[in-house]
Coordinates of C-alpha atoms in Angstrom, one line a residue:
M890 CA -43.1 8.5 8.3
P891 CA -44.6 6.8 5.3
P892 CA -42.1 5.2 2.8
R893 CA -41.1 7.2 -0.2
A894 CA -42.6 6.3 -3.4
P895 CA -40.0 5.2 -6.1
I896 CA -39.4 7.6 -9.2
P897 CA -41.1 6.6 -12.2
V898 CA -39.1 5.4 -15.2
I899 CA -40.3 5.1 -18.7
D900 CA -38.3 3.2 -21.0
L901 CA -38.6 3.6 -24.5
F902 CA -37.2 1.2 -27.6
A903 CA -36.6 -0.9 -24.3
G904 CA -35.1 -4.3 -26.0
P905 CA -34.7 -6.8 -23.4
G906 CA -34.3 -4.0 -20.8
G907 CA -31.1 -3.7 -20.0
L908 CA -31.5 0.4 -18.9
G909 CA -34.1 -0.4 -17.0
E910 CA -33.0 -3.5 -15.0
G911 CA -29.8 -0.7 -14.1
F912 CA -32.5 1.7 -12.8
S913 CA -34.4 -0.8 -11.1
A914 CA -31.7 -2.5 -9.2
L915 CA -31.0 0.9 -7.2
K916 CA -32.2 1.0 -3.5
H917 CA -32.3 3.3 -0.9
P918 CA -30.1 2.7 2.2
D919 CA -33.6 1.1 3.9
G920 CA -34.1 -1.5 1.0
T921 CA -36.6 0.5 -0.6
P922 CA -36.6 1.0 -4.4
S923 CA -35.4 4.6 -5.7
F924 CA -36.5 4.1 -9.1
K925 CA -39.5 1.8 -10.6
I926 CA -40.3 0.9 -14.4
A927 CA -43.6 2.4 -15.0
L928 CA -43.9 1.8 -18.6
S929 CA -41.3 -0.6 -20.9
I930 CA -42.2 -0.1 -24.7
E931 CA -40.5 -2.3 -26.9
M932 CA -41.7 -3.8 -30.5
E933 CA -39.7 -6.9 -31.1
E934 CA -41.7 -10.2 -30.0
H935 CA -38.7 -12.5 -27.9
A936 CA -37.7 -9.2 -26.2
F937 CA -40.8 -8.2 -25.0
E938 CA -41.4 -11.8 -23.6
T939 CA -38.2 -11.0 -21.8
L940 CA -39.5 -7.8 -20.7
Q941 CA -42.7 -9.1 -19.5
L942 CA -40.8 -12.1 -17.2
R943 CA -38.2 -9.8 -16.0
S944 CA -41.5 -7.4 -15.1
F945 CA -42.9 -10.5 -13.1
F946 CA -39.9 -10.9 -11.2
R947 CA -39.7 -7.4 -10.2
Q948 CA -43.1 -7.2 -8.8
D949 CA -43.5 -7.9 -4.7
L950 CA -43.4 -11.6 -5.1
S951 CA -45.1 -14.2 -2.6
P952 CA -43.0 -17.1 -1.7
C953 CA -44.8 -19.2 -4.2
E954 CA -45.0 -16.9 -7.0
L955 CA -41.2 -16.3 -6.5
S956 CA -40.7 -20.3 -6.4
A957 CA -42.8 -20.2 -9.8
Y958 CA -40.5 -17.8 -11.5
Y959 CA -37.6 -19.8 -10.7
E960 CA -39.5 -22.8 -12.0
R961 CA -40.4 -21.0 -15.2
I962 CA -36.7 -20.5 -15.8
R963 CA -35.4 -23.7 -14.9
S964 CA -38.0 -25.8 -17.0
R965 CA -37.2 -26.1 -20.8
S966 CA -41.3 -26.4 -21.3
A967 CA -42.4 -23.8 -19.2
S968 CA -43.6 -20.5 -20.9
N969 CA -44.6 -17.1 -19.7
D970 CA -48.5 -18.1 -20.4
D971 CA -47.8 -20.5 -17.0
L972 CA -47.2 -17.5 -15.0
R973 CA -50.0 -15.4 -16.7
T974 CA -52.6 -18.3 -15.7
E975 CA -51.6 -19.5 -12.3
F976 CA -50.9 -15.7 -11.0
A977 CA -53.5 -13.2 -13.2
D978 CA -53.6 -10.4 -10.3
T979 CA -49.7 -10.2 -10.5
W980 CA -49.7 -10.5 -14.1
M981 CA -52.1 -7.5 -14.3
K982 CA -49.3 -5.5 -13.1
V983 CA -46.9 -6.5 -15.7
E984 CA -49.2 -5.9 -18.5
A985 CA -49.7 -2.5 -17.1
E986 CA -45.6 -1.9 -17.0
T987 CA -45.0 -3.3 -20.6
L988 CA -46.5 -2.4 -24.0
R989 CA -45.5 -4.1 -27.2
A990 CA -45.6 -1.4 -29.5
K991 CA -44.0 0.2 -32.5
L992 CA -42.5 3.9 -32.1
G993 CA -41.8 6.2 -35.1
E994 CA -42.9 7.8 -38.3
E995 CA -43.8 4.6 -40.3
E996 CA -47.0 4.0 -41.5
D997 CA -47.6 0.8 -39.3
A998 CA -46.2 2.4 -36.2
T999 CA -48.6 2.2 -33.1
P1000 CA -51.0 5.3 -32.9
L1001 CA -49.7 8.2 -31.0
T1002 CA -52.7 8.6 -28.8
H1003 CA -52.6 5.0 -27.9
I1004 CA -48.7 5.4 -26.6
D1005 CA -49.7 8.9 -25.1
A1006 CA -52.9 7.5 -22.9
R1007 CA -50.4 4.5 -21.9
I1008 CA -47.8 6.9 -20.6
R1009 CA -50.1 9.2 -18.6
K1010 CA -51.7 5.9 -17.3
A1011 CA -48.3 4.9 -16.0
L1012 CA -47.1 8.1 -14.8
Q1013 CA -50.3 8.4 -12.8
G1014 CA -50.0 12.5 -12.3
R1015 CA -46.4 12.4 -11.0
K1016 CA -44.2 15.3 -12.3
N1017 CA -40.9 13.9 -11.8
W1018 CA -39.9 10.9 -13.5
V1019 CA -37.3 9.7 -15.9
L1020 CA -37.2 8.7 -19.7
I1021 CA -34.4 6.4 -20.5
G1022 CA -34.0 4.5 -24.2
G1023 CA -32.2 4.1 -27.2
P1024 CA -33.6 4.5 -30.6
P1025 CA -32.6 1.3 -32.7
C1026 CA -28.8 2.1 -34.4
Q1027 CA -28.8 0.3 -37.5
A1028 CA -28.7 3.7 -39.3
Y1029 CA -25.6 4.8 -37.3
S1030 CA -23.6 1.9 -36.6
L1031 CA -20.9 1.6 -38.6
V1032 CA -21.6 -1.9 -40.2
G1033 CA -25.3 -0.7 -41.0
R1034 CA -23.7 2.5 -43.1
V1035 CA -21.3 0.1 -45.0
R1036 CA -24.3 -2.1 -46.0
N1037 CA -26.3 0.7 -46.5
L1038 CA -23.9 2.0 -49.2
G1039 CA -24.2 -1.0 -51.3
I1040 CA -28.2 -0.9 -51.7
A1041 CA -28.9 0.9 -55.0
G1042 CA -30.1 4.7 -54.9
Y1043 CA -30.0 4.5 -50.8
D1044 CA -30.5 8.0 -49.4
P1045 CA -30.1 8.5 -45.6
G1046 CA -32.4 11.3 -45.7
D1047 CA -35.6 9.0 -46.8
D1048 CA -34.7 6.2 -44.2
P1049 CA -37.0 6.4 -41.2
K1050 CA -34.2 4.7 -39.2
H1051 CA -32.4 7.9 -39.1
F1052 CA -34.9 9.6 -37.5
L1053 CA -36.1 7.1 -35.0
Y1054 CA -35.1 9.7 -32.3
R1055 CA -37.6 12.0 -33.6
A1056 CA -40.1 9.7 -31.4
Y1057 CA -38.0 9.9 -28.4
L1058 CA -38.1 13.9 -28.7
R1059 CA -41.6 13.7 -29.0
I1060 CA -42.5 12.1 -25.8
I1061 CA -39.9 14.4 -24.2
A1062 CA -41.7 17.5 -25.8
K1063 CA -45.3 16.1 -25.0
H1064 CA -44.7 14.8 -21.4
K1065 CA -41.7 16.7 -20.2
P1066 CA -39.6 14.2 -18.1
S1067 CA -37.7 15.4 -15.2
V1068 CA -34.5 13.6 -16.5
F1069 CA -33.8 11.9 -20.0
V1070 CA -31.0 9.4 -20.7
M1071 CA -30.6 8.2 -24.5
E1072 CA -28.1 5.7 -25.5
N1073 CA -26.8 4.9 -28.8
V1074 CA -23.9 3.8 -30.6
K1075 CA -20.7 5.5 -31.1
G1076 CA -21.2 5.6 -35.0
I1077 CA -23.9 8.6 -34.2
L1078 CA -21.4 10.9 -33.8
S1079 CA -20.2 11.0 -37.1
S1080 CA -23.5 10.0 -39.1
R1081 CA -24.5 12.5 -41.7
V1082 CA -27.8 13.5 -43.7
A1083 CA -27.3 15.5 -46.3
G1084 CA -24.1 16.6 -45.5
Q1085 CA -24.9 17.5 -42.0
R1086 CA -23.8 15.7 -38.9
I1087 CA -27.0 14.3 -37.5
F1088 CA -25.5 14.3 -33.7
D1089 CA -25.5 18.2 -34.0
T1090 CA -29.2 18.1 -34.8
I1091 CA -30.0 15.7 -32.1
L1092 CA -28.4 18.0 -29.5
R1093 CA -30.0 21.1 -30.4
D1094 CA -33.4 19.4 -30.3
L1095 CA -32.9 17.6 -27.2
S1096 CA -31.9 21.0 -25.6
V1097 CA -35.5 22.4 -26.3
P1098 CA -37.5 19.7 -27.5
A1099 CA -40.5 21.4 -27.3
G1100 CA -39.5 24.6 -29.4
P1101 CA -38.9 28.1 -27.5
S1102 CA -42.0 27.7 -25.8
G1103 CA -41.6 24.7 -24.0
P1104 CA -38.8 23.9 -21.2
R1105 CA -35.3 23.7 -21.6
Y1106 CA -32.8 20.8 -21.1
S1107 CA -29.5 21.1 -20.1
L1108 CA -27.6 18.3 -21.5
M1109 CA -24.8 16.4 -19.7
S1110 CA -22.2 13.8 -20.3
A1111 CA -21.8 11.1 -18.1
T1112 CA -18.4 11.4 -17.6
K1113 CA -17.8 15.1 -18.0
G1114 CA -20.7 17.0 -16.2
F1115 CA -22.7 19.5 -18.2
V1116 CA -21.7 20.2 -21.4
Q1117 CA -21.4 24.1 -22.2
S1118 CA -24.3 25.5 -24.9
D1119 CA -23.8 28.0 -27.4
L1120 CA -26.2 30.8 -28.0
T1121 CA -28.6 28.4 -30.2
G1122 CA -28.9 26.0 -27.6
A1123 CA -26.5 23.4 -29.1
P1124 CA -24.2 22.1 -26.4
A1125 CA -20.9 23.5 -27.8
G1126 CA -17.4 21.5 -27.3
D1127 CA -16.2 17.9 -28.1
P1128 CA -19.1 15.4 -29.2
A1129 CA -16.9 12.6 -27.9
D1130 CA -17.4 13.8 -24.5
F1131 CA -21.1 12.0 -24.5
V1132 CA -18.9 8.6 -25.2
V1133 CA -19.0 6.1 -22.3
K1134 CA -16.1 3.8 -22.5
C1135 CA -17.7 0.9 -20.3
E1136 CA -14.6 -1.2 -19.4
A1137 CA -13.2 1.9 -17.5
Y1138 CA -16.5 1.4 -15.0
G1139 CA -16.7 -1.9 -14.0
V1140 CA -17.9 -3.8 -17.1
P1141 CA -15.6 -6.7 -18.4
Q1142 CA -16.4 -5.6 -22.0
R1143 CA -14.7 -2.6 -24.3
R1144 CA -18.1 -1.4 -25.2
H1145 CA -18.2 2.6 -25.8
R1146 CA -21.4 4.1 -26.2
V1147 CA -22.8 7.4 -26.4
F1148 CA -25.0 8.7 -23.5
V1149 CA -27.0 11.9 -23.4
I1150 CA -28.3 12.8 -20.4
G1151 CA -30.9 15.9 -20.2
I1152 CA -31.9 17.5 -17.0
R1153 CA -35.1 19.9 -16.9
E1154 CA -34.2 23.6 -16.4
D1155 CA -36.2 23.7 -13.1
L1156 CA -34.0 20.6 -11.6
V1157 CA -30.8 21.4 -12.7
R1158 CA -27.8 20.8 -9.9
P1159 CA -24.7 19.3 -9.5
L1160 CA -25.0 15.7 -10.2
G1161 CA -22.9 12.5 -9.3
L1162 CA -20.8 11.0 -12.5
L1163 CA -19.9 7.7 -13.1
E1164 CA -16.7 6.9 -11.2
R1165 CA -13.8 5.1 -12.8
S1166 CA -13.0 1.5 -11.4
P1167 CA -9.5 1.3 -10.2
H1168 CA -8.8 -1.9 -12.4
P1169 CA -10.3 -3.1 -15.5
V1170 CA -12.2 -6.5 -15.3
P1171 CA -11.1 -9.5 -17.0
A1172 CA -13.5 -11.4 -19.2
G1173 CA -12.1 -14.9 -18.1
K1174 CA -12.9 -13.8 -14.4
I1175 CA -16.6 -13.3 -15.2
I1176 CA -17.1 -16.7 -17.5
A1177 CA -14.6 -19.3 -16.2
D1178 CA -17.2 -20.2 -13.2
L1179 CA -19.7 -21.2 -15.6
P1180 CA -20.2 -24.8 -16.4
P1181 CA -17.8 -26.1 -19.3
L1182 CA -19.7 -27.1 -22.3
R1183 CA -19.0 -29.3 -25.4
A1184 CA -19.4 -27.6 -28.8
G1185 CA -21.8 -29.2 -31.5
V1186 CA -20.9 -30.5 -34.8
S1187 CA -22.8 -29.6 -37.8
K1188 CA -22.3 -30.9 -41.4
S1189 CA -20.6 -34.2 -40.2
K1190 CA -21.1 -37.4 -38.9
L1191 CA -18.3 -37.3 -36.4
K1192 CA -18.7 -36.7 -32.9
V1193 CA -17.0 -33.5 -31.4
E1194 CA -14.7 -35.9 -29.5
E1195 CA -13.4 -37.5 -32.9
C1196 CA -12.8 -34.0 -34.6
I1197 CA -10.7 -32.9 -31.7
R1198 CA -8.7 -36.1 -31.8
Q1199 CA -8.3 -36.1 -35.4
I1200 CA -5.9 -32.6 -34.5
P1201 CA -2.4 -34.3 -34.4
T1202 CA -2.4 -36.2 -37.6
T1203 CA -3.8 -33.2 -39.9
S1204 CA -1.5 -31.3 -42.2
W1205 CA -2.0 -28.2 -40.2
M1206 CA -1.0 -29.3 -37.3
A1207 CA 2.5 -30.5 -38.6
E1208 CA 2.6 -27.2 -40.1
I1209 CA 2.4 -25.3 -36.8
V1210 CA 4.6 -27.9 -35.2
Q1211 CA 7.3 -26.2 -37.3
K1212 CA 6.0 -22.6 -37.4
A1213 CA 5.0 -21.8 -33.9
P1214 CA 6.2 -24.8 -32.0
A1215 CA 5.1 -23.2 -28.5
V1216 CA 1.5 -23.0 -29.8
G1217 CA 1.8 -26.5 -31.2
S1218 CA 2.6 -28.3 -28.2
L1219 CA -0.2 -26.5 -26.2
I1220 CA -2.4 -28.0 -28.7
H1221 CA -0.9 -31.5 -28.2
E1222 CA -1.6 -31.0 -24.6
V1223 CA -5.1 -30.1 -25.0
V1224 CA -5.8 -32.6 -27.4
N1225 CA -4.1 -35.7 -25.1
S1226 CA -6.3 -34.3 -21.9
F1227 CA -9.2 -34.3 -24.1
R1228 CA -10.8 -37.1 -22.3
G1229 CA -11.6 -34.8 -19.6
I1230 CA -14.5 -33.7 -21.7
R1231 CA -16.4 -36.2 -19.8
E1232 CA -16.5 -33.9 -17.1
M1233 CA -18.3 -30.9 -19.1
N1234 CA -22.2 -30.6 -19.3
G1235 CA -22.6 -31.8 -22.5
R1236 CA -23.7 -29.1 -24.9
G1237 CA -26.0 -27.6 -22.0
G1238 CA -29.3 -25.8 -22.5
E1239 CA -31.7 -23.4 -21.3
F1240 CA -31.0 -24.2 -17.8
V1241 CA -27.6 -26.4 -16.6
R1242 CA -26.9 -27.9 -13.0
P1243 CA -23.2 -28.0 -12.9
K1244 CA -21.7 -31.2 -12.3
T1245 CA -19.0 -29.6 -9.8
Q1246 CA -19.1 -26.5 -8.2
R1247 CA -17.0 -23.6 -9.7
V1248 CA -15.7 -20.7 -7.6
F1249 CA -16.5 -17.3 -9.2
R1250 CA -13.1 -15.2 -9.6
G1251 CA -14.7 -11.9 -10.6
P1252 CA -14.6 -8.7 -8.5
E1253 CA -16.9 -8.6 -5.6
H1254 CA -19.1 -5.7 -7.3
L1255 CA -19.7 -8.3 -9.9
S1256 CA -20.1 -11.1 -7.7
E1257 CA -23.0 -9.4 -5.8
W1258 CA -24.6 -8.3 -9.1
L1259 CA -24.6 -11.3 -11.4
L1260 CA -24.9 -14.3 -8.9
D1261 CA -28.3 -15.6 -7.4
P1262 CA -27.8 -18.6 -5.0
H1263 CA -31.6 -19.3 -5.4
L1264 CA -31.0 -20.4 -9.4
N1265 CA -29.0 -23.5 -8.5
G1266 CA -27.6 -23.8 -11.9
I1267 CA -27.3 -21.6 -15.2
C1268 CA -30.1 -20.2 -17.6
N1269 CA -29.1 -19.6 -21.2
H1270 CA -26.0 -21.4 -21.4
A1271 CA -26.4 -24.0 -24.8
T1272 CA -23.5 -23.9 -27.2
R1273 CA -24.2 -23.7 -30.9
A1274 CA -22.9 -26.5 -33.5
H1275 CA -19.8 -25.8 -35.6
I1276 CA -18.1 -27.2 -38.7
P1277 CA -15.1 -29.7 -37.9
S1278 CA -12.6 -27.3 -39.5
D1279 CA -14.2 -24.3 -37.2
L1280 CA -13.5 -26.6 -34.3
H1281 CA -10.2 -26.9 -35.3
R1282 CA -9.7 -22.9 -35.9
Y1283 CA -11.0 -22.6 -32.7
M1284 CA -8.9 -24.6 -30.7
F1285 CA -5.8 -23.0 -32.6
A1286 CA -7.0 -19.9 -32.1
A1287 CA -7.4 -20.1 -28.0
C1288 CA -3.9 -21.9 -28.0
F1289 CA -2.6 -19.3 -29.8
A1290 CA -4.0 -16.5 -27.5
L1291 CA -2.7 -18.4 -24.4
V1292 CA 0.9 -18.5 -26.2
E1293 CA 0.7 -14.8 -27.3
D1294 CA -0.1 -13.5 -23.8
G1295 CA -4.0 -12.8 -25.0
R1296 CA -3.3 -11.8 -28.8
S1297 CA -5.8 -13.6 -30.9
P1298 CA -4.5 -14.5 -34.2
K1299 CA -4.9 -12.5 -37.4
L1300 CA -5.5 -14.5 -40.8
Q1301 CA -1.4 -14.6 -41.1
D1302 CA -0.9 -16.6 -38.4
F1303 CA -3.0 -19.3 -39.5
P1304 CA -1.8 -22.6 -40.9
N1305 CA -2.8 -22.6 -44.7
A1306 CA -5.0 -25.5 -44.3
L1307 CA -7.0 -23.5 -41.6
L1308 CA -7.7 -20.5 -43.8
P1309 CA -11.1 -20.1 -44.5
N1310 CA -12.5 -20.7 -48.3
H1311 CA -13.9 -16.9 -48.6
R1312 CA -13.5 -14.6 -51.4
N1313 CA -12.4 -11.8 -49.6
R1314 CA -10.0 -14.0 -47.4
D1315 CA -7.1 -12.3 -48.9
S1316 CA -8.5 -8.4 -49.4
G1317 CA -6.8 -7.8 -46.0
K1318 CA -10.3 -6.3 -44.6
F1319 CA -11.0 -9.2 -42.1
V1320 CA -7.7 -10.1 -41.0
D1321 CA -9.3 -10.7 -37.9
R1322 CA -12.1 -12.9 -38.8
F1323 CA -11.4 -15.4 -35.6
R1324 CA -11.2 -13.3 -32.4
V1325 CA -10.8 -15.1 -29.0
Q1326 CA -11.9 -13.1 -26.2
D1327 CA -8.6 -12.3 -24.0
G1328 CA -9.1 -14.0 -20.6
K1329 CA -6.7 -11.6 -19.1
S1330 CA -8.8 -8.6 -20.1
P1331 CA -11.9 -6.9 -20.7
A1332 CA -14.0 -8.5 -23.8
T1333 CA -14.4 -6.9 -27.2
T1334 CA -17.5 -5.4 -27.9
V1335 CA -20.8 -8.0 -27.6
T1336 CA -22.9 -6.8 -30.7
S1337 CA -26.2 -8.3 -32.2
H1338 CA -23.7 -9.9 -34.7
I1339 CA -22.9 -12.6 -32.3
S1340 CA -26.5 -14.1 -33.5
K1341 CA -24.8 -14.8 -36.8
D1342 CA -21.7 -16.6 -36.2
G1343 CA -19.0 -17.2 -33.4
H1344 CA -15.9 -16.3 -35.3
Y1345 CA -15.4 -12.9 -33.5
Y1346 CA -16.2 -14.7 -30.1
I1347 CA -14.3 -17.5 -29.7
H1348 CA -14.4 -19.0 -26.0
P1349 CA -10.6 -18.6 -24.4
D1350 CA -10.8 -22.2 -23.0
P1351 CA -8.8 -24.3 -25.8
A1352 CA -10.6 -27.7 -24.2
Q1353 CA -14.5 -26.2 -25.4
C1354 CA -13.2 -25.0 -28.9
R1355 CA -16.4 -23.0 -29.0
S1356 CA -18.2 -19.9 -29.3
L1357 CA -19.6 -18.0 -26.6
T1358 CA -23.5 -19.1 -25.3
V1359 CA -25.8 -16.5 -24.6
R1360 CA -25.2 -16.5 -20.8
E1361 CA -21.3 -16.2 -21.4
A1362 CA -22.4 -13.1 -23.5
A1363 CA -25.1 -11.9 -21.3
R1364 CA -22.2 -12.1 -18.3
L1365 CA -20.1 -10.1 -20.6
Q1366 CA -23.4 -7.3 -20.7
T1367 CA -23.6 -7.6 -16.6
F1368 CA -27.0 -9.2 -16.9
P1369 CA -27.8 -11.1 -14.0
D1370 CA -27.9 -14.7 -13.8
N1371 CA -31.4 -15.1 -12.9
Y1372 CA -32.3 -12.9 -16.0
F1373 CA -33.6 -15.1 -18.5
F1374 CA -33.9 -14.2 -22.3
C1375 CA -37.0 -15.7 -24.2
G1376 CA -37.4 -16.8 -27.9
P1377 CA -35.1 -18.8 -30.0
R1378 CA -31.5 -18.6 -29.5
T1379 CA -30.8 -16.5 -32.3
S1380 CA -33.0 -13.8 -30.8
Q1381 CA -31.7 -14.3 -27.1
Y1382 CA -28.4 -13.4 -28.9
V1383 CA -29.8 -10.7 -30.4
Q1384 CA -31.5 -9.0 -27.2
V1385 CA -27.8 -9.4 -25.4
G1386 CA -26.0 -8.0 -28.2
N1387 CA -28.3 -4.7 -28.6
A1388 CA -28.8 -4.1 -24.5
V1389 CA -27.4 -1.5 -22.6
P1390 CA -25.0 -3.0 -19.7
P1391 CA -27.3 -3.0 -16.8
Y1392 CA -24.5 -2.2 -14.5
I1393 CA -24.0 0.8 -16.5
A1394 CA -27.4 1.7 -15.9
Y1395 CA -27.1 0.9 -12.2
Q1396 CA -24.5 3.4 -12.0
L1397 CA -26.0 6.4 -14.2
A1398 CA -29.2 5.8 -11.7
R1399 CA -27.0 6.5 -8.9
G1400 CA -25.7 9.8 -10.3
L1401 CA -29.1 11.0 -11.6
L1402 CA -30.9 10.2 -8.2
R1403 CA -29.4 13.7 -7.1
A1404 CA -31.6 15.6 -9.3
F1405 CA -34.5 14.5 -7.4
V1406 CA -33.0 15.4 -3.9
A1407 CA -33.5 18.8 -2.8

């Protein structure tokens, strides 16, 4: 009996490929892939480099090619061009599966004829396939909407970002996938244009993407099943049914995202839903085995060791000893043991070989998912530089969280000398400006804002007194350790923060596979 062909997947607005990674990872019992990425489309340069590198890894590689992949992600000087030059035939497959293009209605968008031709070529006549993707969410996110309110004359009806879902909708109408999965931020549920809730319009359009003459799609919640439709075809009921709380499904992060699943009318049948995990996964157990790193120091001639050893003599330390003696005692303990920083791996780098072997403490399902024994180290694991006062704040905050059973300090908990010198400090709007990721519970949402500063992403280990690295953020997003993020570090953070957790995508793929089983 010939091996079954994997189901093709087209990934739009792919970013670094979180959704695609999850679908690609699903295997039949005999080890053959259930799904295969036929085409990933992404506009941003560095995310596209990441997509291409991962596409290379997914090919049926020879031992020589696999060795070259690992060498690529271990070497600071290596690039995708090295693989393209040395393994031209395999790289041709990569270029067939990836397309750098801009989707949307703007003048500089990639011509629709080119997009359609690439999709037809990728599908090779297959009628049953899956469309996945998440139109960019800046117009829907709460932060983006607040920012837009500050723009004079801003009209959401004139913002093309509000209607990027139409590019997704057009491909459904044109190419008629068997199943589609559209992901977006929770803010899309309340976003309005001309007084109308845009999510209602999106659901109605997705139900009948080609109008009355085209196929209908039954819409499904990943956690509730099929959603009842009203007479117009728009789903009735609570829009919140489409929200997936990732921490309930084995992801070490409190990430709440909207997933709308559509099943073509000729394929509608009972499908598998996401299955809740029995216990939440603590963030600390997912990152604790990674090599400990020093923070860098900016705007100072001092070394990090000198900045930390200053702490016992600072005015804020004296204030803490009186205000919160348990916190002060712990800080003294950390400072006194800081000579142990010699065991740390410096500030890390694009590839870090650990000095000592550390044991992964996370659950078995993520051990198998994240770890790669062939890697012999950790990628994308470099620290940022922080000003000395932030190093002090991070150590205080991490110690406070340990003493207060995981509670990250609010601004009112900080000693006066450590309060930031910001105009809006006393406004009451940013009391959680510094947030420790509690090691005993899932992390807060990893967003692209992590590229701006590390204040919301403080490492729970006080001795490291720093923000999370790209790899630590990627672990919280459930990207495997052998998934390498290309480009400058700022872009790497953005890629990770914008992505769909691959482990959630894997579970979605597992449930949706039943749509293709007679």
